[in-house]
Coordinates of C-alpha atoms in Angstrom, one line a residue:
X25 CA 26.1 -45.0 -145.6
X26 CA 27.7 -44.0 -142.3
X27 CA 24.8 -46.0 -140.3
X28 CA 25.6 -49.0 -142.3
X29 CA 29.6 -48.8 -141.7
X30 CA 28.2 -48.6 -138.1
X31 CA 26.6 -51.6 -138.0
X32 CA 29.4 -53.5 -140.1
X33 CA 32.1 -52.0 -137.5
X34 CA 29.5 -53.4 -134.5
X35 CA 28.8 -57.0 -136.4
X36 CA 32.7 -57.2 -137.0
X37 CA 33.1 -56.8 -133.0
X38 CA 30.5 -59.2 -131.8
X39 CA 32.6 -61.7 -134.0
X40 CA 35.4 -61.0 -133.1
X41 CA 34.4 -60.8 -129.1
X42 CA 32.5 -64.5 -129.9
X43 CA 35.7 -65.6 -131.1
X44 CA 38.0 -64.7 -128.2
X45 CA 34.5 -66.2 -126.0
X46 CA 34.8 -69.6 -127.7
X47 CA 38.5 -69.9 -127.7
X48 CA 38.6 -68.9 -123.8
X49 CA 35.9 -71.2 -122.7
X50 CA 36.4 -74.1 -124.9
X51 CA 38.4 -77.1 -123.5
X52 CA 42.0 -78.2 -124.1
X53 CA 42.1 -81.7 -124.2
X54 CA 45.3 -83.2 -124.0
X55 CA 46.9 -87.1 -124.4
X56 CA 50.2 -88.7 -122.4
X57 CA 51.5 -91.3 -120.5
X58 CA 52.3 -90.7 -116.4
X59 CA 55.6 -90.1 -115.9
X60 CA 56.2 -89.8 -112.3
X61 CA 53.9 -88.7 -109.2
X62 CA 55.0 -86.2 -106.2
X63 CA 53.4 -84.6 -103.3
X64 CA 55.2 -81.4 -102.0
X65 CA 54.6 -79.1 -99.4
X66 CA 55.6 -75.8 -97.1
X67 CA 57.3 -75.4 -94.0
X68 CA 58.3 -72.1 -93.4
X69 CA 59.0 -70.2 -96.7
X70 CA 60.5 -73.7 -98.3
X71 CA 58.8 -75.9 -100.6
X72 CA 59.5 -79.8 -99.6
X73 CA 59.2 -82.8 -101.6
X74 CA 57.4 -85.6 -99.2
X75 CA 57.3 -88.4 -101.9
X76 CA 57.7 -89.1 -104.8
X77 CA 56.1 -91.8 -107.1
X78 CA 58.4 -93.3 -110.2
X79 CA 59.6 -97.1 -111.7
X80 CA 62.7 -98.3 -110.2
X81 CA 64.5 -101.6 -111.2
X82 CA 65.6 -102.5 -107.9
X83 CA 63.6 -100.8 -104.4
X84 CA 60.5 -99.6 -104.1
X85 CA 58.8 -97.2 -106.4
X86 CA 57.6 -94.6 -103.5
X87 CA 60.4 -92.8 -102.0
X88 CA 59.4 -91.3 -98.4
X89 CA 61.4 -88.2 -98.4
X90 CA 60.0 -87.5 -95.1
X91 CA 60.6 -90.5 -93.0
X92 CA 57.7 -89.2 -90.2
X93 CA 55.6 -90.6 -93.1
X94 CA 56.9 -94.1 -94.0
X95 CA 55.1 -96.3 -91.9
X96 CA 52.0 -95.3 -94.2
X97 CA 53.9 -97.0 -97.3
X98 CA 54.3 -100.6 -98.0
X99 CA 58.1 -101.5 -99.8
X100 CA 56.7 -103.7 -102.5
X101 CA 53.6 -101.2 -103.5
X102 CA 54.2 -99.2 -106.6
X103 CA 51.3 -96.9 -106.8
X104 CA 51.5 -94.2 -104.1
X105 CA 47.5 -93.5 -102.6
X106 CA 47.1 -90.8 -100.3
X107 CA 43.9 -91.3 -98.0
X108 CA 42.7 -87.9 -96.4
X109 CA 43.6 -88.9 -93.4
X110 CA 47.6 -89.7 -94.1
X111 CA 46.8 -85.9 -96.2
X112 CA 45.2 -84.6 -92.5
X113 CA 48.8 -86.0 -90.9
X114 CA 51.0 -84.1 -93.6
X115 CA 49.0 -80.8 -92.3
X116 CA 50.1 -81.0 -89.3
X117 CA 54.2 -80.4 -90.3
X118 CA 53.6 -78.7 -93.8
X119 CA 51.3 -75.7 -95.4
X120 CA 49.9 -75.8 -98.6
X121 CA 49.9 -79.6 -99.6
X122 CA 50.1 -79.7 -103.9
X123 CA 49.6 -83.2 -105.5
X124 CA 51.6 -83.3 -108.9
X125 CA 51.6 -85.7 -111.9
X126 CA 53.9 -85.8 -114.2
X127 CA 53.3 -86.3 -117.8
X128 CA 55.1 -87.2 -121.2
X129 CA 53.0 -86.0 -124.0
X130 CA 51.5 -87.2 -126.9
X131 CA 50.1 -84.1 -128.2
X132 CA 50.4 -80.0 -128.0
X133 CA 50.0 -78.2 -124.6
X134 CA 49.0 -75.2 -126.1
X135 CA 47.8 -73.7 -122.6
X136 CA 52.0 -74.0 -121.1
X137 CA 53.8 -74.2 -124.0
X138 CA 54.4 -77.5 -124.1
X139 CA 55.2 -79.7 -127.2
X140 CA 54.8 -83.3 -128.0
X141 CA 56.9 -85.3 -126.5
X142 CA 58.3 -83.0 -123.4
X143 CA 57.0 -84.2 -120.3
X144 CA 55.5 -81.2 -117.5
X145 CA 54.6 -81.7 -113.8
X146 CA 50.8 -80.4 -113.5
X147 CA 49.0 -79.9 -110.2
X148 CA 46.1 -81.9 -109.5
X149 CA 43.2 -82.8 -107.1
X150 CA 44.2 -85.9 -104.6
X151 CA 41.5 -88.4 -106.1
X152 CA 42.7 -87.4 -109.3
X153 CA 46.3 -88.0 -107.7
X154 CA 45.3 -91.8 -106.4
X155 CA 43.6 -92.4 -109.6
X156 CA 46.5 -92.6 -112.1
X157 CA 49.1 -95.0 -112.0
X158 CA 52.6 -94.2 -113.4
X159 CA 52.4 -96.1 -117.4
X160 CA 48.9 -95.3 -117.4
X161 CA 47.6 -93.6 -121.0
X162 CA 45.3 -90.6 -120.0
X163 CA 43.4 -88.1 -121.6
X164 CA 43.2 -85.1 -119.7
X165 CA 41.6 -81.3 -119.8
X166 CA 44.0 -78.7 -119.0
X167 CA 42.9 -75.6 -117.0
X168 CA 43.6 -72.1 -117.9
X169 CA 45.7 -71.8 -114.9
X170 CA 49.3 -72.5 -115.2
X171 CA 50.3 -76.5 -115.1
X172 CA 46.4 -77.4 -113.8
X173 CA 44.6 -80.6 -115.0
X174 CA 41.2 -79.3 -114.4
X175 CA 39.7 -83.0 -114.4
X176 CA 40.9 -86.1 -116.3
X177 CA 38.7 -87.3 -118.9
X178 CA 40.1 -91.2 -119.7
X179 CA 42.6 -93.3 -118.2
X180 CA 43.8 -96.7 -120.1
X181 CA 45.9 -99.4 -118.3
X182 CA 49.2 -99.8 -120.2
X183 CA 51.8 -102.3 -118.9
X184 CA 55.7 -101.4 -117.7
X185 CA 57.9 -102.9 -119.7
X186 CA 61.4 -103.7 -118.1
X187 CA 63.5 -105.0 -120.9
X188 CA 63.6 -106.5 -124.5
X189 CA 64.1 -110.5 -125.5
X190 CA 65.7 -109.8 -129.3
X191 CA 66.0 -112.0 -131.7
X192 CA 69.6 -111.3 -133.7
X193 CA 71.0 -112.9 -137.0
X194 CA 73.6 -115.8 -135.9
X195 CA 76.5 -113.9 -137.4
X196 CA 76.1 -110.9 -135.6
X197 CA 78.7 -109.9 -132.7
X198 CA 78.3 -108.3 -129.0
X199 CA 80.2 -104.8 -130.5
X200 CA 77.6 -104.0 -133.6
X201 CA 74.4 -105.4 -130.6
X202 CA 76.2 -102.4 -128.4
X203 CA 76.5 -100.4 -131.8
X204 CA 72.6 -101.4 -132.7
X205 CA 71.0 -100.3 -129.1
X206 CA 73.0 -96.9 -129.4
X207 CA 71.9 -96.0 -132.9
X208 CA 67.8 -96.2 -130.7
X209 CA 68.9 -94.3 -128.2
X210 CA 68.0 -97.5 -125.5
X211 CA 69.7 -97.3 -122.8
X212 CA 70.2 -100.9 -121.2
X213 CA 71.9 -102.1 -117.3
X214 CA 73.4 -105.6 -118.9
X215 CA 72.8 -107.6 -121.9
X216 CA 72.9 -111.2 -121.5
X217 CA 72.8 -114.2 -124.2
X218 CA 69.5 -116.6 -123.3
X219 CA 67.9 -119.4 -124.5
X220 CA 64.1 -118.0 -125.5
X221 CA 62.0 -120.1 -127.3
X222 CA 62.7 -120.9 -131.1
X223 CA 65.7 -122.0 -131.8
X224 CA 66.3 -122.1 -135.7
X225 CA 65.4 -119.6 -138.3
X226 CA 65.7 -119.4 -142.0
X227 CA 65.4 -116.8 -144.7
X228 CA 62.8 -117.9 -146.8
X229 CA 61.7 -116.4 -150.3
X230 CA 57.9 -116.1 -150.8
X231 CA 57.8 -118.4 -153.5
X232 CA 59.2 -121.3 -151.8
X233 CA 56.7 -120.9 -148.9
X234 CA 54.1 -123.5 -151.0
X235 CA 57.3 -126.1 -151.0
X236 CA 57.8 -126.0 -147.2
X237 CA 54.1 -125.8 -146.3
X238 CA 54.4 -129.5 -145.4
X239 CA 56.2 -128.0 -142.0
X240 CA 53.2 -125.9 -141.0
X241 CA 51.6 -126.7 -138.0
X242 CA 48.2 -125.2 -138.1
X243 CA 47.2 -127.1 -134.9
X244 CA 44.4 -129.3 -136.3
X245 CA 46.7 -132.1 -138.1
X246 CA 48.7 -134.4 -136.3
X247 CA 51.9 -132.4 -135.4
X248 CA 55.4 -133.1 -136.8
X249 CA 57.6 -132.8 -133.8
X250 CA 61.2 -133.6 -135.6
X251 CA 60.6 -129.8 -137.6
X252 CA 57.5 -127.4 -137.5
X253 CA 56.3 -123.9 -137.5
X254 CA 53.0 -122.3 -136.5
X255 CA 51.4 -119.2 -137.9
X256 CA 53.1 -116.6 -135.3
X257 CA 56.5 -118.3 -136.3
X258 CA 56.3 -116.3 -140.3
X259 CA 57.5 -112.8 -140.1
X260 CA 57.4 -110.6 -142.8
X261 CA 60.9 -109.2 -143.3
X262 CA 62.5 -107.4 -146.5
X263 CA 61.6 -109.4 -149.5
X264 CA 60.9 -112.8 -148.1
X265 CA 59.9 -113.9 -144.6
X266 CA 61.6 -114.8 -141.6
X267 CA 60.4 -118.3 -140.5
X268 CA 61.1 -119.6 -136.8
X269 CA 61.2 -123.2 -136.3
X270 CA 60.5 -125.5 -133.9
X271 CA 61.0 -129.2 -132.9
X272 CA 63.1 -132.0 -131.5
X273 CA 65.7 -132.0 -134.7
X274 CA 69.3 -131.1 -134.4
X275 CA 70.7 -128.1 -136.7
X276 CA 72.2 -130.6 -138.9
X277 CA 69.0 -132.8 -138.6
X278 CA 67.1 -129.4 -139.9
X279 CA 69.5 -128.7 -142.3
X280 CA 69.1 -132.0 -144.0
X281 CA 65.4 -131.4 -143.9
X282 CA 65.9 -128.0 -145.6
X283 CA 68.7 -128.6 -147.6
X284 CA 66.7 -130.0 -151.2
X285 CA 64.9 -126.8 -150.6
X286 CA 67.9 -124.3 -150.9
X287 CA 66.3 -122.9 -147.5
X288 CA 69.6 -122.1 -145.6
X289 CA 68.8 -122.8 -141.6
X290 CA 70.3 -120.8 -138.4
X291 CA 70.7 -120.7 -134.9
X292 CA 69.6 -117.9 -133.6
X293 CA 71.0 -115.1 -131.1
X294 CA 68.5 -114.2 -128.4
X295 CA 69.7 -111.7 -126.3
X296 CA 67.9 -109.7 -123.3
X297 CA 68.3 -106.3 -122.8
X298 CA 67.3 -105.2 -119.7
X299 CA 66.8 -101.3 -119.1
X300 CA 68.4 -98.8 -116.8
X301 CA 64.9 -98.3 -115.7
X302 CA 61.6 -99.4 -116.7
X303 CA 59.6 -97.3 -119.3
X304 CA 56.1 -97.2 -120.3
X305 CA 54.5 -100.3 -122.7
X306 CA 54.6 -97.5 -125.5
X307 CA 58.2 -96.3 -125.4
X308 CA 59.0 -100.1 -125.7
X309 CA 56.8 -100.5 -128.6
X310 CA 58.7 -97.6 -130.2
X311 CA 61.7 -99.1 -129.2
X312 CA 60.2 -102.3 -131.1
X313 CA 59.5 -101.0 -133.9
X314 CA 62.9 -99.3 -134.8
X315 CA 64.9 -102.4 -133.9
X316 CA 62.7 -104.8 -136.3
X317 CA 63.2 -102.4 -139.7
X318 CA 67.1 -103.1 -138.4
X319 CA 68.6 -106.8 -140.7
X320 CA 70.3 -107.3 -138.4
X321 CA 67.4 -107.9 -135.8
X322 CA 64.4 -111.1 -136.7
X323 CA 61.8 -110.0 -133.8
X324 CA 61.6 -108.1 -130.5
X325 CA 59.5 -109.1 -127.4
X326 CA 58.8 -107.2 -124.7
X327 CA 59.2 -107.7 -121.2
X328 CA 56.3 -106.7 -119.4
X329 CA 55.8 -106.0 -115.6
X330 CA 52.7 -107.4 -115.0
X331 CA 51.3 -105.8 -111.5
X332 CA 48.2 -107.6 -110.0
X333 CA 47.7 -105.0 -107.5
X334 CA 46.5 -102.6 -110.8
X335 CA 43.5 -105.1 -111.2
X336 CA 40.3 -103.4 -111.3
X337 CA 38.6 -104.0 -108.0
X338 CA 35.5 -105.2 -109.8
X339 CA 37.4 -108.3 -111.3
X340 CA 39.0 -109.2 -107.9
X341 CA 39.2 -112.7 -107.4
X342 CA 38.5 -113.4 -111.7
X343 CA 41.5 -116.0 -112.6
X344 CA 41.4 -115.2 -116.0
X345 CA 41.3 -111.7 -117.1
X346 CA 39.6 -109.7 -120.3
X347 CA 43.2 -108.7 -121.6
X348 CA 46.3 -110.6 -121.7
X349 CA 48.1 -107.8 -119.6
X350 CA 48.2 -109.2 -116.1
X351 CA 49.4 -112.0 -114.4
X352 CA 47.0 -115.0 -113.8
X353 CA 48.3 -116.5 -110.5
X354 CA 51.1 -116.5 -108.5
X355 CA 51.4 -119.3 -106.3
X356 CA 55.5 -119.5 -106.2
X357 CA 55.6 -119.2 -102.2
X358 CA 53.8 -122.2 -102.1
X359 CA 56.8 -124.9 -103.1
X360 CA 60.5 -124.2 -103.6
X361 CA 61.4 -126.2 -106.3
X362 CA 60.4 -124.5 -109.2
X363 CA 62.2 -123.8 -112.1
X364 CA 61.1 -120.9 -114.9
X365 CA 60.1 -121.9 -118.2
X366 CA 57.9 -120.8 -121.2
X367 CA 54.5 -122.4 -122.4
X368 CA 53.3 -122.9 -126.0
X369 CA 49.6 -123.5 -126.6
X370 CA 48.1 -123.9 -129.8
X371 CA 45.7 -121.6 -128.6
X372 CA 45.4 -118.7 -126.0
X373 CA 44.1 -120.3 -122.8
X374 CA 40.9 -120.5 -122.0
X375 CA 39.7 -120.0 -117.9
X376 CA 39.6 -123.8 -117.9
X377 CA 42.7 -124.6 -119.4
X378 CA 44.7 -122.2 -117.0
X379 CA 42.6 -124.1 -114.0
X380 CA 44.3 -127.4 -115.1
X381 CA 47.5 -125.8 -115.3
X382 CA 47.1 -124.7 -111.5
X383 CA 46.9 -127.7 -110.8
X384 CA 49.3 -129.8 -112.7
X385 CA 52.1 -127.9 -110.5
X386 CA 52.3 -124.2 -112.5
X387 CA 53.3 -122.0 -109.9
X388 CA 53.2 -118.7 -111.3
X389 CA 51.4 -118.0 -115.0
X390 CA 51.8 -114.5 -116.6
X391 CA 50.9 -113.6 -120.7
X392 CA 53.4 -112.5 -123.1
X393 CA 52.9 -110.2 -125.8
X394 CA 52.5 -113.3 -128.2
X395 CA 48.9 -114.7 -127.0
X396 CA 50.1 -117.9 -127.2
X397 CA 53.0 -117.6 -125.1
X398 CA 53.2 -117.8 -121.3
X399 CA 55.8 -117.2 -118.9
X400 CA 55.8 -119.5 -116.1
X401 CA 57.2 -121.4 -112.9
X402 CA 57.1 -125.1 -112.9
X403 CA 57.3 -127.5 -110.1
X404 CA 60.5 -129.4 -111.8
X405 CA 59.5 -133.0 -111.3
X406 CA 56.1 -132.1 -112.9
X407 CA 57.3 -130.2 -116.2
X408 CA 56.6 -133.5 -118.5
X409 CA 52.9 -133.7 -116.7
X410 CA 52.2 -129.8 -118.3
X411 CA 54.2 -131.0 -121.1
X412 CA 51.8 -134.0 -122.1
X413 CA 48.7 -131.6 -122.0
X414 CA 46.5 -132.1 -124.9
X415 CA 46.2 -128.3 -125.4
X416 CA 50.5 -127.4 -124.6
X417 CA 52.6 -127.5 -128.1
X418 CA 55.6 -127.1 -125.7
X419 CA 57.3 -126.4 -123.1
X420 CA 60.8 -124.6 -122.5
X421 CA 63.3 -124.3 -120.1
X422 CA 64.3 -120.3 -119.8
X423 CA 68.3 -119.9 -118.4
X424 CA 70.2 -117.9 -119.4
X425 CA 73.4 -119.2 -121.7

C-alpha cells in the first residue's frame, strides 16, 4: 500500500514538473498593429532617445533627436532603416544601442501583463527593427524576458488612413456632426463640407426596389445618364436600403423621376473629417463601422495614405499591383495644370486600362476602398478625353464646397 502511494506521489510530480516544462517552453504568440518605432541609447548613466519613428500629418515621420545623425534621414521617408553602419556611427557617442517597437494589441500579453488593446514598447533585434513599418499587422513571439519579441512570425501590409469622406442625411447640422464624432471618440483637425461623388440619395423600402430596377446600371445595357445607380450605390440600412444616384438630372429633374414612385430623393451632405493624426487602416475601419449603425450617417470612406516606397522590392517597377492598396503612378511633377478629380469604372481596372489612362493625361492614379473608385489628377484640358473612355462611367471634379 505504501509503495503504491509512492509511486502515485512520484507520477503526480512528473505531471506536474511536465506541466510547468510545457508551459515554460511553449511559445506566446501574440497579434497588433505597430504603433511607433524608437532607438535609444547610453551616454554616461542617461538613457537617450536618438529617433523616433511615428505618423505625422504635417513633417516627417522620423524625428532625429540627435541632429549628429540627420544627414542619414531623408524628410519625406516615413519608415526609419537603420544600416549597421549608421548603428556602427551611433556607437561611437552612445553605449548600449536598444531598438524598440511599439505595439497596440489585439490579443493578451500574458508574458508583461499586458491586455488587449494597450499598446507596450518591446525591445527587438535591428533587422527585426527595419522590417516593420508603423500600420503594419504582425504576429509576433514574445520572449520570456521582459518586453522582448524573440522573433516575429508574420507581418501584413495594412494602409494609414488619414481621414474619413462621410456621407450625412441632408437635414443634419454641423453641431449634432460635432456631437456624432464625439460620441466615437474620433478626434478630427477640421471638418470641411465637399463635393464627393454621388450626389442624391433616397430611402428606399425593399419592396419598391423591383419598381425602380429600370434605374439599375448593371454595366452591360446601354446606360441611362439622366438617373442611374450601380450595384455599390445600394446599401443596406435599417429596414430598407440606402440607394445613391447618379446622372446628369437636376434634384427636381430626379424628383420628378421618383416622385410616381413615392421614393423621396436627397441631396446629400458629404463631409471630410480629417484626423489629428493618422491611425492605422484598422482603427479607421472601427471608426467605420460605428459611424454607419449611426441614421444619421449613409456610408463612410476611408482616406487612405497610400506609400509607394512600402512596395515590395520584388514588384518594383509592376504598374499594377496584386491589391488595390497602393498608388499606381504618380507622374504630377510632370505638368502643372492638373486638377483632382475622382474616376468611375464599370469595372476595377485592369493593367491595360490604367496604361491608357497614363496616357490620356492622368497624372497621378491611386485606388479607393470602393474597387471601382479612383482618386486622381487630371491634366484639365484633357478631363472630357478620360471622360469619353469606353470603360470610365464618370468622372468628377473633387473641391471642396
Amino acid at each position: 500500500m505504501m509503495r503504491k502511494r509512492l509511486y502515485l506521489g512520484i507520477l503526480a510530480l512528473l505531471i506536474i514538473a511536465s506541466l510547468l516544462i510545457y508551459n515554460f517552453s511553449s511559445p506566446i504568440v501574440i497579434e497588433g498593429i505597430v504603433d511607433h518605432k524608437a532607438v535609444t541609447g547610453v551616454k554616461g548613466d542617461t538613457s537617450y532617445t536618438i529617433l523616433l519613428n511615428r505618423p505625422a500629418e504635417n513633417g516627417s515621420w522620423i524625428i532625429v533627436k540627435d541632429k549628429d545623425y540627420e544627414m542619414f534621414f531623408l524628410k519625406k521617408e516615413k519608415n526609419a532603416l537603420i544600416s549597421e553602419s549608421v548603428e556602427d556611427e551611433m556607437k561611437k557617442k552612445y553605449s548600449d544601442i536598444k531598438y524598440l517597437v511599439s505595439i497596440r494589441l489585439d490579443s493578451r500579453d500574458p508574458i508583461n501583463g499586458i491586455g488587449k488593446g494597450d499598446t507596450l514598447a518591446y525591445f527587438v533585434s535591428r533587422d527585426e527593427f527595419n522590417r516593420v513599418r508603423i500600420g503594419d499587422k504582425v504576429k509576433f513571439e514574445v520572449s520570456r524576458e521582459k518586453c522582448t519579441i524573440r522573433r516575429i512570425l508574420q507581418i501584413e501590409r495594412t494602409a494609414l488612413v488619414g481621414g474619413l469622406f462621410i456621407a450625412f442625411r441632408e437635414e443634419i447640422t454641423k453641431d449634432e456632426i460635432l456631437s456624432l464624432l464625439d460620441e466615437c471618440n474620433i478626434q478630427s483637425s477640421y471638418i470641411k463640407g465637399v463635393d464627393y461623388m454621388s450626389h442624391y440619395y433616397a430611402i428606399v423600402p425593399g419592396d419598391k426596389l423591383k419598381e425602380i430596377e429600370f434605374l439599375h446600371n448593371d454595366g452591360f445595357k446601354e446606360l441611362n445618364t439622366t438617373l442611374y445607380y450601380s450595384d455599390e450605390d445600394i446599401l443596406k440600412k435599417d429596414r430598407g436600403y440606402v440607394i445613391f444616384f447618379e446622372g446628369e438630372a437636376s434634384l427636381d429633374d430626379a424628383k420628378q423621376i421618383l416622385n410616381p414612385y413615392d421614393i423621396k430623393i436627397k441631396e446629400i451632405n458629404w463631409n471630410y473629417v480629417r484626423f489629428l493624426e493618422p491611425v492605422s487602416e484598422e482603427i479607421a475601419k472601427e471608426w467605420k463601422n460605428k459611424l454607419e449603425v449611426e441614421s444619421d450617417v449613409l456610408r463612410v470612406i476611408l482616406d487612405c495614405y497610400y506609400d509607394t516606397s512600402y512596395e515590395d522590392k520584388n514588384n518594383h517597377g509592376r504598374l499594377y499591383p496584386e491589391t488595390v492598396e497602393y498608388t499606381y503612378f504618380d507622374d504630377y511633377k510632370l505638368i502643372n495644370n492638373t486638377d483632382s478629380f475622382l474616376i468611375k469604372t464599370y469595372k476595377p481596372l485592369t493593367e491595360e486600362q490604367i496604361k491608357i489612362l497614363r496616357n490620356s493625361g492622368v497624372r497621378k492614379l491611386s485606388a479607393s476602398e470602393i474597387e471601382t473608385v479612383y482618386h486622381s489628377l487630371i491634366e484639365e484640358n484633357r478631363v472630357e478625353e478620360v471622360k469619353d473612355l469606353d470603360f470610365i462611367e464618370d468622372v468628377y471634379q473633387y473641391k471642396t464646397k
